[in-house]
PDB file of C-alpha atoms in Angstrom:
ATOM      1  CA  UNK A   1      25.618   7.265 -11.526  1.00  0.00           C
ATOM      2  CA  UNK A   2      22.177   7.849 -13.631  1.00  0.00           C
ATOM      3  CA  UNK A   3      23.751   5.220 -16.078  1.00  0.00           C
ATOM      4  CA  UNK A   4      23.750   2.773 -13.185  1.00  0.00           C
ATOM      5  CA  UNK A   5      20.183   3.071 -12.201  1.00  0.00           C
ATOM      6  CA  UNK A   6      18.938   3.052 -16.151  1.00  0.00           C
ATOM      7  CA  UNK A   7      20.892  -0.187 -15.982  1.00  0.00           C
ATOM      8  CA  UNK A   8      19.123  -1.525 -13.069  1.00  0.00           C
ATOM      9  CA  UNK A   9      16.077  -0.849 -14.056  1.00  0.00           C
ATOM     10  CA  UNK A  10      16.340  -2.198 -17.234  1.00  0.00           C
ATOM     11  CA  UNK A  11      17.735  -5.264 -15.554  1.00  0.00           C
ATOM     12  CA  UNK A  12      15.039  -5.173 -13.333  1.00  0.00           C
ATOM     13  CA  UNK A  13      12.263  -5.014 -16.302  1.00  0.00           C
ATOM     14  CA  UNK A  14      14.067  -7.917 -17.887  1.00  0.00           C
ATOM     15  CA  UNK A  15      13.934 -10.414 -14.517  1.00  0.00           C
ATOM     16  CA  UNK A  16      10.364  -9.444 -14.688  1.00  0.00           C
ATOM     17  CA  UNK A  17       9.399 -10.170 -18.295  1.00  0.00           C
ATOM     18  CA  UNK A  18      11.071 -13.414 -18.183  1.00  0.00           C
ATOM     19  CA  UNK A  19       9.900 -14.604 -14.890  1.00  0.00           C
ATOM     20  CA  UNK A  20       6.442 -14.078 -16.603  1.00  0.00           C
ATOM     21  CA  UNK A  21       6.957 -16.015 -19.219  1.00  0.00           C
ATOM     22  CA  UNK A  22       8.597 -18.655 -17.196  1.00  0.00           C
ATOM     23  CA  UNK A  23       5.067 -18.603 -14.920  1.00  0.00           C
ATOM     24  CA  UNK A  24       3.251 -18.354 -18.460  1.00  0.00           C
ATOM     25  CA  UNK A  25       4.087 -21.803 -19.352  1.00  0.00           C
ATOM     26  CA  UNK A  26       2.435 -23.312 -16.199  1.00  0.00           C
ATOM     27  CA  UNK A  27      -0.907 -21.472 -16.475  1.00  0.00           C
ATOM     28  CA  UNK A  28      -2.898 -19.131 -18.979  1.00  0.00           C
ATOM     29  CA  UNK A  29      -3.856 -16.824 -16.415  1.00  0.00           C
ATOM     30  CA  UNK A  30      -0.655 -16.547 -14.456  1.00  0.00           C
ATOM     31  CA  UNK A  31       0.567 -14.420 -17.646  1.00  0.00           C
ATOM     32  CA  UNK A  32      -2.188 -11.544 -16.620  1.00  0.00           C
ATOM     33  CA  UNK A  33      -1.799 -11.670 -12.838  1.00  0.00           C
ATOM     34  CA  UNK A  34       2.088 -10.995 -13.807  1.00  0.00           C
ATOM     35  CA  UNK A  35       0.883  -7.845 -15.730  1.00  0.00           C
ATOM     36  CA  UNK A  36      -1.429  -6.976 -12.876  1.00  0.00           C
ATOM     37  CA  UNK A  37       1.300  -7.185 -10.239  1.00  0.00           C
ATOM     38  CA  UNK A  38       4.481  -5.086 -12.401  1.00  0.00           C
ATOM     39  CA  UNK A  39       1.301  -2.607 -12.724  1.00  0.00           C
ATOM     40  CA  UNK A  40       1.052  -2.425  -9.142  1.00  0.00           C
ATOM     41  CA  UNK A  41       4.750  -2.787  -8.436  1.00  0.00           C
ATOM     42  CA  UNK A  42       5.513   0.420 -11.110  1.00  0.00           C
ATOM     43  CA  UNK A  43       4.863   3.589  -8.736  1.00  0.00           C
ATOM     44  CA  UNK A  44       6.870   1.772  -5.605  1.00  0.00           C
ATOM     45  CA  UNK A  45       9.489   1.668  -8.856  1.00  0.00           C
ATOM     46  CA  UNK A  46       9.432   4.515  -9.768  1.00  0.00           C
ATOM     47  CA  UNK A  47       9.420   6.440  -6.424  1.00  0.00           C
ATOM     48  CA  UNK A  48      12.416   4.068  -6.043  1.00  0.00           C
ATOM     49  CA  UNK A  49      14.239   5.171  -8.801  1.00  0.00           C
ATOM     50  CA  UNK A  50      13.395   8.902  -8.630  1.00  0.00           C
ATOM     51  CA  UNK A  51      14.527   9.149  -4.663  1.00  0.00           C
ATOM     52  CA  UNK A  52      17.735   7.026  -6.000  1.00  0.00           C
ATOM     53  CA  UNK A  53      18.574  10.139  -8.762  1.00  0.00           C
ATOM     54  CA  UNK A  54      17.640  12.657  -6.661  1.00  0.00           C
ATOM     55  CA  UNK A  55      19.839  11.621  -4.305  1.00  0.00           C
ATOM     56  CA  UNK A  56      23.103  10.884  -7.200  1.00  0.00           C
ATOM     57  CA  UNK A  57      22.144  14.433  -8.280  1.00  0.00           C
ATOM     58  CA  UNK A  58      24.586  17.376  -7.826  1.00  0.00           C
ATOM     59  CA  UNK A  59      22.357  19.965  -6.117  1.00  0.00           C
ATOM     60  CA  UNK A  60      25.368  22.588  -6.033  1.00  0.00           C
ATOM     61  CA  UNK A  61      24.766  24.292  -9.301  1.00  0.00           C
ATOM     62  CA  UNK A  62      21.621  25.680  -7.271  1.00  0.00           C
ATOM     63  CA  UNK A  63      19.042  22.978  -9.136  1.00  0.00           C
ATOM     64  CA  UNK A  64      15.847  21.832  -7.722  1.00  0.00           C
ATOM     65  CA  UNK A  65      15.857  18.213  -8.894  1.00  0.00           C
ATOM     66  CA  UNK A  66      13.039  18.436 -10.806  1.00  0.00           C
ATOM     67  CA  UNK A  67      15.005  15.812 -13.563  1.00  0.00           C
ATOM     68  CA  UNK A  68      15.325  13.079 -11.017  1.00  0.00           C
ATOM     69  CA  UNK A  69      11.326  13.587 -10.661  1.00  0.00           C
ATOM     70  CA  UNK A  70      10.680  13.512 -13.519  1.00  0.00           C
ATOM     71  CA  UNK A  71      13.040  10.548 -14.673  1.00  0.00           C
ATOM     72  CA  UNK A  72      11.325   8.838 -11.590  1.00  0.00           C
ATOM     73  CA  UNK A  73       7.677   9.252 -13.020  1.00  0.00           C
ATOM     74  CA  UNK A  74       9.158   8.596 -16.255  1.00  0.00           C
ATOM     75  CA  UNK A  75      10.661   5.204 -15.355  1.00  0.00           C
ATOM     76  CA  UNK A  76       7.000   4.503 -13.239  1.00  0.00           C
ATOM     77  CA  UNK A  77       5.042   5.161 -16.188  1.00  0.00           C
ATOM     78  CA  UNK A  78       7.700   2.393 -18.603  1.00  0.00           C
ATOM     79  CA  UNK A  79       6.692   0.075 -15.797  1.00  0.00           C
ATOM     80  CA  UNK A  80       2.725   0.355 -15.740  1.00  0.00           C
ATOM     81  CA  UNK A  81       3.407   0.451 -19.503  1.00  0.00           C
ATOM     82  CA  UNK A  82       4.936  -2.996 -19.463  1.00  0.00           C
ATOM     83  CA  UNK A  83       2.656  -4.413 -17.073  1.00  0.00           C
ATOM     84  CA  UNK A  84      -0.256  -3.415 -18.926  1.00  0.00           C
ATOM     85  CA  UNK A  85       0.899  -4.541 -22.381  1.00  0.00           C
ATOM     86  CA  UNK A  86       1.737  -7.697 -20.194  1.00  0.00           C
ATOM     87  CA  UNK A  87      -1.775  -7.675 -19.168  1.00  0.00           C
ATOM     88  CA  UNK A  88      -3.374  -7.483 -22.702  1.00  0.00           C
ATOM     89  CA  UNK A  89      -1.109  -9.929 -24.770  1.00  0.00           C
ATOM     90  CA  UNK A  90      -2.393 -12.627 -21.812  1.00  0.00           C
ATOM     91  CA  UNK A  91      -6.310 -11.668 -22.554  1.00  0.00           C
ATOM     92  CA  UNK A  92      -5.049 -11.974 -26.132  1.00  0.00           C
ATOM     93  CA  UNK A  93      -3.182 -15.330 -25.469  1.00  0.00           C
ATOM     94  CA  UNK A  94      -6.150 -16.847 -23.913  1.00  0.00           C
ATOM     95  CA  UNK A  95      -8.810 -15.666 -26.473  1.00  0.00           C
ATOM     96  CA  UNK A  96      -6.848 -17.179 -28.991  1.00  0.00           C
ATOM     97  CA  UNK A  97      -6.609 -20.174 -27.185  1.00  0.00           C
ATOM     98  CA  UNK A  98     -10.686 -20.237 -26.328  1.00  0.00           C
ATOM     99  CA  UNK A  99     -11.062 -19.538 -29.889  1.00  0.00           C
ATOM    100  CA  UNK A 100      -8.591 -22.271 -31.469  1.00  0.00           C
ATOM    101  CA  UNK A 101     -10.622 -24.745 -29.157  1.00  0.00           C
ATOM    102  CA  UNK A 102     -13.848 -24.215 -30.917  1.00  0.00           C
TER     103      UNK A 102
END
């Protein structure tokens, strides 16, 4: 069941990415308020995802969960990651573009 929530969110991180550079096309700046939003969208994410394997997890054996919380922070941190690379290649986009102009 881990495999199915790694696949999620990878699906997930995919819809994102390409809905950004859909929205990239129609404005400079909509590229950067993409990366600002995943940022802010990565610890409901990963809170998400960590509840989800802590709850797929087979507490029997007398373990804690501590891997689902940490697989949860892991799979936050990817996100803000993503967002914030997102958030830098736009300032990068548009100071090319400023600079190509002059």
């Amino acid at each position: 069941m881990e495999n199915f929530v790694w696949a999620v969110f990878i699906c997930i991180i995919f819809l994102l990415n390409i809905c950004s550079f859909i929205f990239l096309k129609r404005s400079r700046w909509r590229f950067v308020l993409w990366g600002v939003s995943i940022m802010l969208l990565s610890p409901i994410i990963g809170f998400l995802s960590g509840s989800l394997l802590f709850h797929f997890q087979h507490l029997e054996q007398g373990e804690t969960g501590e891997g689902a919380a940490y697989g949860g922070a892991i799979l936050g941190l990817f996100t803000c990651a993503n967002g914030f690379l997102m958030v830098l290649s736009g300032f990068i986009y548009v100071l090319v573009l400023k600079l190509r102009t002059r």
